[in-house]
PDB file of C-alpha atoms in Angstrom:
ATOM      1  CA  MET A   1     -24.638 -30.073  42.401  1.00  0.00           C
ATOM      2  CA  ASP A   2     -23.818 -32.516  39.595  1.00  0.00           C
ATOM      3  CA  LYS A   3     -23.343 -36.188  40.371  1.00  0.00           C
ATOM      4  CA  ILE A   4     -20.623 -37.932  38.360  1.00  0.00           C
ATOM      5  CA  ILE A   5     -20.699 -41.626  37.413  1.00  0.00           C
ATOM      6  CA  GLU A   6     -17.600 -43.181  35.830  1.00  0.00           C
ATOM      7  CA  ASP A   7     -18.688 -46.154  33.733  1.00  0.00           C
ATOM      8  CA  ASP A   8     -16.209 -48.668  32.278  1.00  0.00           C
ATOM      9  CA  GLU A   9     -18.036 -48.703  28.917  1.00  0.00           C
ATOM     10  CA  LEU A  10     -19.770 -45.324  28.627  1.00  0.00           C
ATOM     11  CA  GLY A  11     -17.133 -43.175  30.259  1.00  0.00           C
ATOM     12  CA  ARG A  12     -18.339 -40.189  32.276  1.00  0.00           C
ATOM     13  CA  LEU A  13     -22.030 -39.616  32.967  1.00  0.00           C
ATOM     14  CA  VAL A  14     -23.037 -36.272  34.477  1.00  0.00           C
ATOM     15  CA  ILE A  15     -26.297 -36.390  36.447  1.00  0.00           C
ATOM     16  CA  ARG A  16     -28.094 -33.047  36.827  1.00  0.00           C
ATOM     17  CA  VAL A  17     -31.356 -32.337  38.630  1.00  0.00           C
ATOM     18  CA  ASN A  18     -33.759 -30.282  36.519  1.00  0.00           C
ATOM     19  CA  SER A  19     -36.790 -28.870  38.346  1.00  0.00           C
ATOM     20  CA  ARG A  20     -38.724 -28.793  35.054  1.00  0.00           C
ATOM     21  CA  ALA A  21     -37.929 -32.366  34.045  1.00  0.00           C
ATOM     22  CA  ARG A  22     -40.749 -34.901  34.156  1.00  0.00           C
ATOM     23  CA  SER A  23     -38.606 -37.875  33.137  1.00  0.00           C
ATOM     24  CA  LEU A  24     -34.953 -38.804  32.654  1.00  0.00           C
ATOM     25  CA  VAL A  25     -33.401 -37.264  29.542  1.00  0.00           C
ATOM     26  CA  PHE A  26     -30.053 -38.477  28.141  1.00  0.00           C
ATOM     27  CA  ARG A  27     -27.875 -36.276  25.910  1.00  0.00           C
ATOM     28  CA  THR A  28     -24.644 -37.666  24.516  1.00  0.00           C
ATOM     29  CA  LYS A  29     -21.833 -35.185  23.922  1.00  0.00           C
ATOM     30  CA  SER A  30     -18.163 -35.589  23.088  1.00  0.00           C
ATOM     31  CA  ASP A  31     -16.966 -35.206  26.667  1.00  0.00           C
ATOM     32  CA  ALA A  32     -19.706 -37.105  28.546  1.00  0.00           C
ATOM     33  CA  VAL A  33     -23.271 -38.370  28.643  1.00  0.00           C
ATOM     34  CA  TYR A  34     -25.472 -35.771  30.364  1.00  0.00           C
ATOM     35  CA  VAL A  35     -28.557 -36.969  32.229  1.00  0.00           C
ATOM     36  CA  SER A  36     -31.297 -34.556  33.337  1.00  0.00           C
ATOM     37  CA  VAL A  37     -33.448 -35.995  36.108  1.00  0.00           C
ATOM     38  CA  PRO A  38     -36.553 -34.783  37.952  1.00  0.00           C
ATOM     39  CA  PRO A  39     -36.155 -33.758  41.614  1.00  0.00           C
ATOM     40  CA  GLY A  40     -36.312 -36.727  43.961  1.00  0.00           C
ATOM     41  CA  THR A  41     -34.881 -39.218  41.464  1.00  0.00           C
ATOM     42  CA  THR A  42     -32.684 -41.738  43.271  1.00  0.00           C
ATOM     43  CA  LEU A  43     -29.255 -42.849  42.094  1.00  0.00           C
ATOM     44  CA  LYS A  44     -30.610 -46.399  41.919  1.00  0.00           C
ATOM     45  CA  GLU A  45     -33.279 -45.265  39.443  1.00  0.00           C
ATOM     46  CA  VAL A  46     -30.673 -43.479  37.338  1.00  0.00           C
ATOM     47  CA  LYS A  47     -28.404 -46.539  37.235  1.00  0.00           C
ATOM     48  CA  GLN A  48     -31.334 -48.767  36.248  1.00  0.00           C
ATOM     49  CA  ALA A  49     -32.210 -46.401  33.400  1.00  0.00           C
ATOM     50  CA  ILE A  50     -28.584 -46.477  32.252  1.00  0.00           C
ATOM     51  CA  GLU A  51     -28.651 -50.276  32.146  1.00  0.00           C
ATOM     52  CA  ASN A  52     -31.944 -50.279  30.212  1.00  0.00           C
ATOM     53  CA  LEU A  53     -30.485 -47.894  27.621  1.00  0.00           C
ATOM     54  CA  ARG A  54     -26.877 -49.127  27.646  1.00  0.00           C
ATOM     55  CA  GLY A  55     -26.914 -50.432  24.075  1.00  0.00           C
ATOM     56  CA  LYS A  56     -28.322 -47.213  22.617  1.00  0.00           C
ATOM     57  CA  LEU A  57     -26.029 -45.052  24.730  1.00  0.00           C
ATOM     58  CA  LEU A  58     -22.978 -47.016  23.597  1.00  0.00           C
ATOM     59  CA  ALA A  59     -23.946 -46.635  19.934  1.00  0.00           C
ATOM     60  CA  SER A  60     -24.546 -42.906  20.371  1.00  0.00           C
ATOM     61  CA  ARG A  61     -21.296 -42.400  22.295  1.00  0.00           C
ATOM     62  CA  GLN A  62     -19.247 -44.244  19.687  1.00  0.00           C
ATOM     63  CA  LYS A  63     -20.837 -42.388  16.790  1.00  0.00           C
ATOM     64  CA  ILE A  64     -19.940 -39.006  18.276  1.00  0.00           C
ATOM     65  CA  ALA A  65     -16.462 -40.082  19.346  1.00  0.00           C
ATOM     66  CA  ARG A  66     -15.554 -41.679  16.014  1.00  0.00           C
ATOM     67  CA  PRO A  67     -12.835 -39.690  14.240  1.00  0.00           C
ATOM     68  CA  LEU A  68     -12.779 -39.307  10.466  1.00  0.00           C
ATOM     69  CA  ILE A  69     -10.537 -41.893   8.826  1.00  0.00           C
ATOM     70  CA  ASP A  70      -8.448 -40.009   6.270  1.00  0.00           C
ATOM     71  CA  LEU A  71      -4.795 -39.475   5.343  1.00  0.00           C
ATOM     72  CA  ASN A  72      -4.147 -37.959   8.774  1.00  0.00           C
ATOM     73  CA  TYR A  73      -5.575 -40.941  10.611  1.00  0.00           C
ATOM     74  CA  LYS A  74      -3.042 -43.277  12.216  1.00  0.00           C
ATOM     75  CA  ILE A  75      -2.926 -46.088  14.731  1.00  0.00           C
ATOM     76  CA  ASP A  76       0.424 -46.503  16.447  1.00  0.00           C
ATOM     77  CA  ALA A  77      -0.226 -49.207  19.032  1.00  0.00           C
ATOM     78  CA  GLU A  78       2.372 -51.680  20.218  1.00  0.00           C
ATOM     79  CA  HIS A  79       0.800 -54.613  18.355  1.00  0.00           C
ATOM     80  CA  PHE A  80      -0.974 -52.838  15.492  1.00  0.00           C
ATOM     81  CA  LYS A  81       0.120 -49.943  13.307  1.00  0.00           C
ATOM     82  CA  LEU A  82      -2.038 -48.372  10.591  1.00  0.00           C
ATOM     83  CA  SER A  83      -1.334 -45.658   8.056  1.00  0.00           C
ATOM     84  CA  LEU A  84      -3.183 -44.276   5.034  1.00  0.00           C
ATOM     85  CA  VAL A  85      -1.172 -42.935   2.092  1.00  0.00           C
ATOM     86  CA  SER A  86      -2.118 -41.297  -1.192  1.00  0.00           C
ATOM     87  CA  GLY A  87      -1.603 -43.380  -4.303  1.00  0.00           C
ATOM     88  CA  GLU A  88      -1.870 -42.800  -8.051  1.00  0.00           C
ATOM     89  CA  LYS A  89      -4.560 -45.332  -8.967  1.00  0.00           C
ATOM     90  CA  ASP A  90      -8.312 -44.694  -8.749  1.00  0.00           C
ATOM     91  CA  GLN A  91      -8.902 -47.528  -6.310  1.00  0.00           C
ATOM     92  CA  PHE A  92      -8.124 -48.411  -2.716  1.00  0.00           C
ATOM     93  CA  LEU A  93      -5.486 -51.011  -1.923  1.00  0.00           C
ATOM     94  CA  ALA A  94      -5.041 -52.516   1.524  1.00  0.00           C
ATOM     95  CA  ASN A  95      -1.652 -54.060   2.337  1.00  0.00           C
ATOM     96  CA  SER A  96      -1.373 -55.865   5.640  1.00  0.00           C
ATOM     97  CA  ARG A  97       0.850 -58.237   7.543  1.00  0.00           C
ATOM     98  CA  LEU A  98       0.968 -59.181  11.197  1.00  0.00           C
ATOM     99  CA  GLY A  99       0.904 -55.981  13.217  1.00  0.00           C
ATOM    100  CA  VAL A 100       1.056 -53.555  10.290  1.00  0.00           C
ATOM    101  CA  MET A 101      -1.521 -52.267   7.800  1.00  0.00           C
ATOM    102  CA  GLU A 102      -1.214 -49.668   5.039  1.00  0.00           C
ATOM    103  CA  ILE A 103      -4.156 -48.442   2.986  1.00  0.00           C
ATOM    104  CA  VAL A 104      -3.262 -46.830  -0.332  1.00  0.00           C
ATOM    105  CA  CYS A 105      -5.956 -44.304  -1.294  1.00  0.00           C
ATOM    106  CA  PRO A 106      -6.947 -42.725  -4.635  1.00  0.00           C
ATOM    107  CA  PRO A 107      -5.643 -39.155  -5.023  1.00  0.00           C
ATOM    108  CA  HIS A 108      -9.151 -37.646  -4.972  1.00  0.00           C
ATOM    109  CA  ALA A 109     -10.814 -39.864  -2.349  1.00  0.00           C
ATOM    110  CA  ASP A 110     -13.783 -38.241  -0.590  1.00  0.00           C
ATOM    111  CA  PHE A 111     -13.251 -39.227   3.043  1.00  0.00           C
ATOM    112  CA  THR A 112     -16.471 -37.501   4.113  1.00  0.00           C
ATOM    113  CA  ASP A 113     -18.503 -40.116   2.238  1.00  0.00           C
ATOM    114  CA  GLU A 114     -20.320 -42.284   4.805  1.00  0.00           C
ATOM    115  CA  LYS A 115     -20.089 -45.438   2.669  1.00  0.00           C
ATOM    116  CA  LEU A 116     -16.336 -44.998   2.354  1.00  0.00           C
ATOM    117  CA  GLN A 117     -15.993 -44.477   6.103  1.00  0.00           C
ATOM    118  CA  SER A 118     -18.024 -47.621   6.718  1.00  0.00           C
ATOM    119  CA  TRP A 119     -15.829 -49.612   4.307  1.00  0.00           C
ATOM    120  CA  LEU A 120     -12.622 -48.324   5.895  1.00  0.00           C
ATOM    121  CA  HIS A 121     -13.858 -49.301   9.341  1.00  0.00           C
ATOM    122  CA  LYS A 122     -14.708 -52.800   8.139  1.00  0.00           C
ATOM    123  CA  VAL A 123     -11.319 -53.293   6.459  1.00  0.00           C
ATOM    124  CA  ILE A 124      -9.419 -52.091   9.525  1.00  0.00           C
ATOM    125  CA  GLU A 125     -11.571 -54.106  11.926  1.00  0.00           C
ATOM    126  CA  GLU A 126     -11.056 -57.275   9.891  1.00  0.00           C
ATOM    127  CA  SER A 127      -7.301 -56.717  10.108  1.00  0.00           C
ATOM    128  CA  LEU A 128      -7.643 -56.256  13.870  1.00  0.00           C
ATOM    129  CA  ARG A 129      -9.533 -59.560  14.034  1.00  0.00           C
ATOM    130  CA  ARG A 130      -6.789 -61.419  12.147  1.00  0.00           C
ATOM    131  CA  ASN A 131      -4.105 -59.935  14.384  1.00  0.00           C
ATOM    132  CA  ALA A 132      -6.065 -60.754  17.521  1.00  0.00           C
ATOM    133  CA  LYS A 133      -6.460 -64.390  16.451  1.00  0.00           C
ATOM    134  CA  SER A 134      -2.694 -64.595  15.956  1.00  0.00           C
ATOM    135  CA  ILE A 135      -1.786 -63.005  19.298  1.00  0.00           C
ATOM    136  CA  LEU A 136      -4.447 -63.472  21.973  1.00  0.00           C
ATOM    137  CA  PRO A 137      -5.204 -67.235  22.155  1.00  0.00           C
ATOM    138  CA  SER A 138      -1.543 -68.203  22.539  1.00  0.00           C
ATOM    139  CA  ARG A 139      -0.966 -65.528  25.179  1.00  0.00           C
ATOM    140  CA  LEU A 140      -4.065 -66.625  27.075  1.00  0.00           C
ATOM    141  CA  ALA A 141      -2.863 -70.244  27.022  1.00  0.00           C
ATOM    142  CA  PHE A 142       0.532 -69.193  28.365  1.00  0.00           C
ATOM    143  CA  LEU A 143      -0.936 -67.169  31.241  1.00  0.00           C
ATOM    144  CA  SER A 144      -3.450 -69.913  32.014  1.00  0.00           C
ATOM    145  CA  LYS A 145      -0.681 -72.469  32.422  1.00  0.00           C
ATOM    146  CA  GLN A 146       1.521 -70.057  34.360  1.00  0.00           C
ATOM    147  CA  CYS A 147      -1.228 -69.170  36.852  1.00  0.00           C
ATOM    148  CA  GLY A 148      -2.900 -72.571  37.074  1.00  0.00           C
ATOM    149  CA  LEU A 149      -6.255 -71.186  35.898  1.00  0.00           C
ATOM    150  CA  PRO A 150      -7.643 -73.470  33.169  1.00  0.00           C
ATOM    151  CA  TYR A 151     -10.417 -72.409  30.777  1.00  0.00           C
ATOM    152  CA  SER A 152     -12.589 -74.427  28.402  1.00  0.00           C
ATOM    153  CA  SER A 153     -12.428 -72.371  25.184  1.00  0.00           C
ATOM    154  CA  VAL A 154     -11.562 -68.964  23.760  1.00  0.00           C
ATOM    155  CA  LYS A 155     -13.241 -66.969  20.997  1.00  0.00           C
ATOM    156  CA  ILE A 156     -12.343 -63.645  19.408  1.00  0.00           C
ATOM    157  CA  ASN A 157     -15.282 -61.293  18.827  1.00  0.00           C
ATOM    158  CA  SER A 158     -16.066 -57.719  17.836  1.00  0.00           C
ATOM    159  CA  SER A 159     -17.402 -56.591  21.201  1.00  0.00           C
ATOM    160  CA  GLN A 160     -17.443 -52.823  21.662  1.00  0.00           C
ATOM    161  CA  GLY A 161     -18.868 -53.079  25.137  1.00  0.00           C
ATOM    162  CA  ARG A 162     -16.363 -55.308  26.899  1.00  0.00           C
ATOM    163  CA  TRP A 163     -12.708 -56.143  26.480  1.00  0.00           C
ATOM    164  CA  GLY A 164     -13.506 -59.707  27.510  1.00  0.00           C
ATOM    165  CA  SER A 165     -15.927 -61.991  29.306  1.00  0.00           C
ATOM    166  CA  CYS A 166     -15.956 -65.414  30.940  1.00  0.00           C
ATOM    167  CA  SER A 167     -18.957 -67.725  31.211  1.00  0.00           C
ATOM    168  CA  ALA A 168     -19.848 -70.093  34.025  1.00  0.00           C
ATOM    169  CA  ARG A 169     -18.507 -72.893  31.802  1.00  0.00           C
ATOM    170  CA  LYS A 170     -15.115 -71.148  31.702  1.00  0.00           C
ATOM    171  CA  ALA A 171     -15.528 -70.119  28.067  1.00  0.00           C
ATOM    172  CA  ILE A 172     -13.624 -66.893  27.456  1.00  0.00           C
ATOM    173  CA  ASN A 173     -14.529 -64.274  24.839  1.00  0.00           C
ATOM    174  CA  LEU A 174     -12.043 -61.573  23.875  1.00  0.00           C
ATOM    175  CA  SER A 175     -12.617 -58.412  21.850  1.00  0.00           C
ATOM    176  CA  TYR A 176     -10.229 -57.984  18.930  1.00  0.00           C
ATOM    177  CA  TYR A 177      -9.789 -54.352  20.023  1.00  0.00           C
ATOM    178  CA  LEU A 178      -7.450 -55.759  22.683  1.00  0.00           C
ATOM    179  CA  VAL A 179      -4.594 -55.597  20.160  1.00  0.00           C
ATOM    180  CA  LEU A 180      -4.794 -51.796  20.423  1.00  0.00           C
ATOM    181  CA  LEU A 181      -3.662 -52.001  24.051  1.00  0.00           C
ATOM    182  CA  PRO A 182      -0.066 -52.109  25.308  1.00  0.00           C
ATOM    183  CA  SER A 183       1.137 -55.583  26.319  1.00  0.00           C
ATOM    184  CA  HIS A 184       0.777 -55.104  30.064  1.00  0.00           C
ATOM    185  CA  LEU A 185      -2.893 -54.118  29.698  1.00  0.00           C
ATOM    186  CA  ILE A 186      -3.579 -57.030  27.359  1.00  0.00           C
ATOM    187  CA  ASP A 187      -2.186 -59.297  30.059  1.00  0.00           C
ATOM    188  CA  TYR A 188      -4.321 -57.544  32.669  1.00  0.00           C
ATOM    189  CA  VAL A 189      -7.526 -58.228  30.706  1.00  0.00           C
ATOM    190  CA  LEU A 190      -6.544 -61.847  30.045  1.00  0.00           C
ATOM    191  CA  LEU A 191      -5.707 -62.395  33.717  1.00  0.00           C
ATOM    192  CA  HIS A 192      -8.961 -60.685  34.701  1.00  0.00           C
ATOM    193  CA  GLU A 193     -10.963 -63.190  32.656  1.00  0.00           C
ATOM    194  CA  LEU A 194      -8.868 -66.133  33.832  1.00  0.00           C
ATOM    195  CA  CYS A 195      -9.547 -65.162  37.446  1.00  0.00           C
ATOM    196  CA  HIS A 196     -13.247 -65.332  36.627  1.00  0.00           C
ATOM    197  CA  THR A 197     -12.814 -69.050  35.967  1.00  0.00           C
ATOM    198  CA  ARG A 198     -12.405 -69.367  39.729  1.00  0.00           C
ATOM    199  CA  GLU A 199     -14.343 -66.335  41.018  1.00  0.00           C
ATOM    200  CA  MET A 200     -17.328 -65.444  38.822  1.00  0.00           C
ATOM    201  CA  ASN A 201     -18.080 -62.082  40.456  1.00  0.00           C
ATOM    202  CA  HIS A 202     -16.051 -59.042  41.472  1.00  0.00           C
ATOM    203  CA  SER A 203     -15.880 -59.922  45.142  1.00  0.00           C
ATOM    204  CA  GLU A 204     -12.973 -59.217  47.447  1.00  0.00           C
ATOM    205  CA  ARG A 205     -11.744 -62.759  46.759  1.00  0.00           C
ATOM    206  CA  PHE A 206     -11.705 -62.005  43.028  1.00  0.00           C
ATOM    207  CA  TRP A 207      -9.612 -58.852  43.449  1.00  0.00           C
ATOM    208  CA  ALA A 208      -7.288 -60.610  45.884  1.00  0.00           C
ATOM    209  CA  LEU A 209      -6.741 -63.342  43.290  1.00  0.00           C
ATOM    210  CA  LEU A 210      -6.143 -60.835  40.492  1.00  0.00           C
ATOM    211  CA  ASN A 211      -3.756 -58.881  42.705  1.00  0.00           C
ATOM    212  CA  GLN A 212      -1.847 -62.104  43.261  1.00  0.00           C
ATOM    213  CA  PHE A 213      -1.098 -62.305  39.525  1.00  0.00           C
ATOM    214  CA  THR A 214      -0.541 -58.568  38.898  1.00  0.00           C
ATOM    215  CA  GLU A 215       1.909 -57.798  41.702  1.00  0.00           C
ATOM    216  CA  GLY A 216      -0.814 -56.024  43.663  1.00  0.00           C
ATOM    217  CA  LYS A 217      -1.565 -53.603  40.815  1.00  0.00           C
ATOM    218  CA  ALA A 218      -5.040 -54.786  39.792  1.00  0.00           C
ATOM    219  CA  LEU A 219      -6.870 -51.547  40.631  1.00  0.00           C
ATOM    220  CA  THR A 220      -4.110 -49.387  39.164  1.00  0.00           C
ATOM    221  CA  LEU A 221      -4.235 -51.352  35.914  1.00  0.00           C
ATOM    222  CA  ARG A 222      -8.036 -51.141  35.864  1.00  0.00           C
ATOM    223  CA  GLY A 223      -7.761 -47.361  36.124  1.00  0.00           C
ATOM    224  CA  GLU A 224      -5.240 -47.257  33.286  1.00  0.00           C
ATOM    225  CA  LEU A 225      -7.461 -49.441  31.101  1.00  0.00           C
ATOM    226  CA  ARG A 226     -10.306 -46.920  31.405  1.00  0.00           C
ATOM    227  CA  LYS A 227      -8.303 -44.497  29.264  1.00  0.00           C
ATOM    228  CA  TYR A 228      -8.786 -46.814  26.285  1.00  0.00           C
ATOM    229  CA  ARG A 229     -11.915 -47.573  24.250  1.00  0.00           C
ATOM    230  CA  THR A 230     -13.110 -50.604  22.317  1.00  0.00           C
ATOM    231  CA  GLU A 231     -13.289 -48.708  19.045  1.00  0.00           C
ATOM    232  CA  ILE A 232     -11.195 -47.155  16.289  1.00  0.00           C
TER     233      ILE A 232
END
């Protein structure tokens, strides 16, 4: 019988015992990461292997999950909207303002070209970064003052593994992919990191504190957040 692990970063991992397997084998597919393990392998050993390979698994998962950015590609988030339209000139033109970006594309653009896809990702991600810098620090400062949870600094980064993090020195890092979330989930992540300024682990005291600032909905909001990914 398969064992299922739900991971905040990797999504679903399906663990299957294979009588012929001599070592752990990971296969990344669109719906999950499948892990074949020899008989007698413990769950602890599987989880340790996942941690050792987390970086590679994340890269593989994101590569498979990445949709093609073309004229049908859109982002319609609360704080960031993106559209691609066909133009008449033989060059790309990116128009952006706070919360909105439009990319005008040449009429015969080859969207299957890997270099073009890489460039489009970089242009969109840079716009996400600018939007995040305009939105997140001020919101974090507001919630910090409201909840009485001070922090030492905040930085916006390109993390595709975590929505945010907080160091022992109360320095908070936030992924610019946060602007793809609805407002209530942005607040949840910000409050989550602010609570880490007082409780550095995920103990019962941490969740009690986070529940205090989310009307008792911390676990519900965590479950909702898992539907989203730190990627475009």
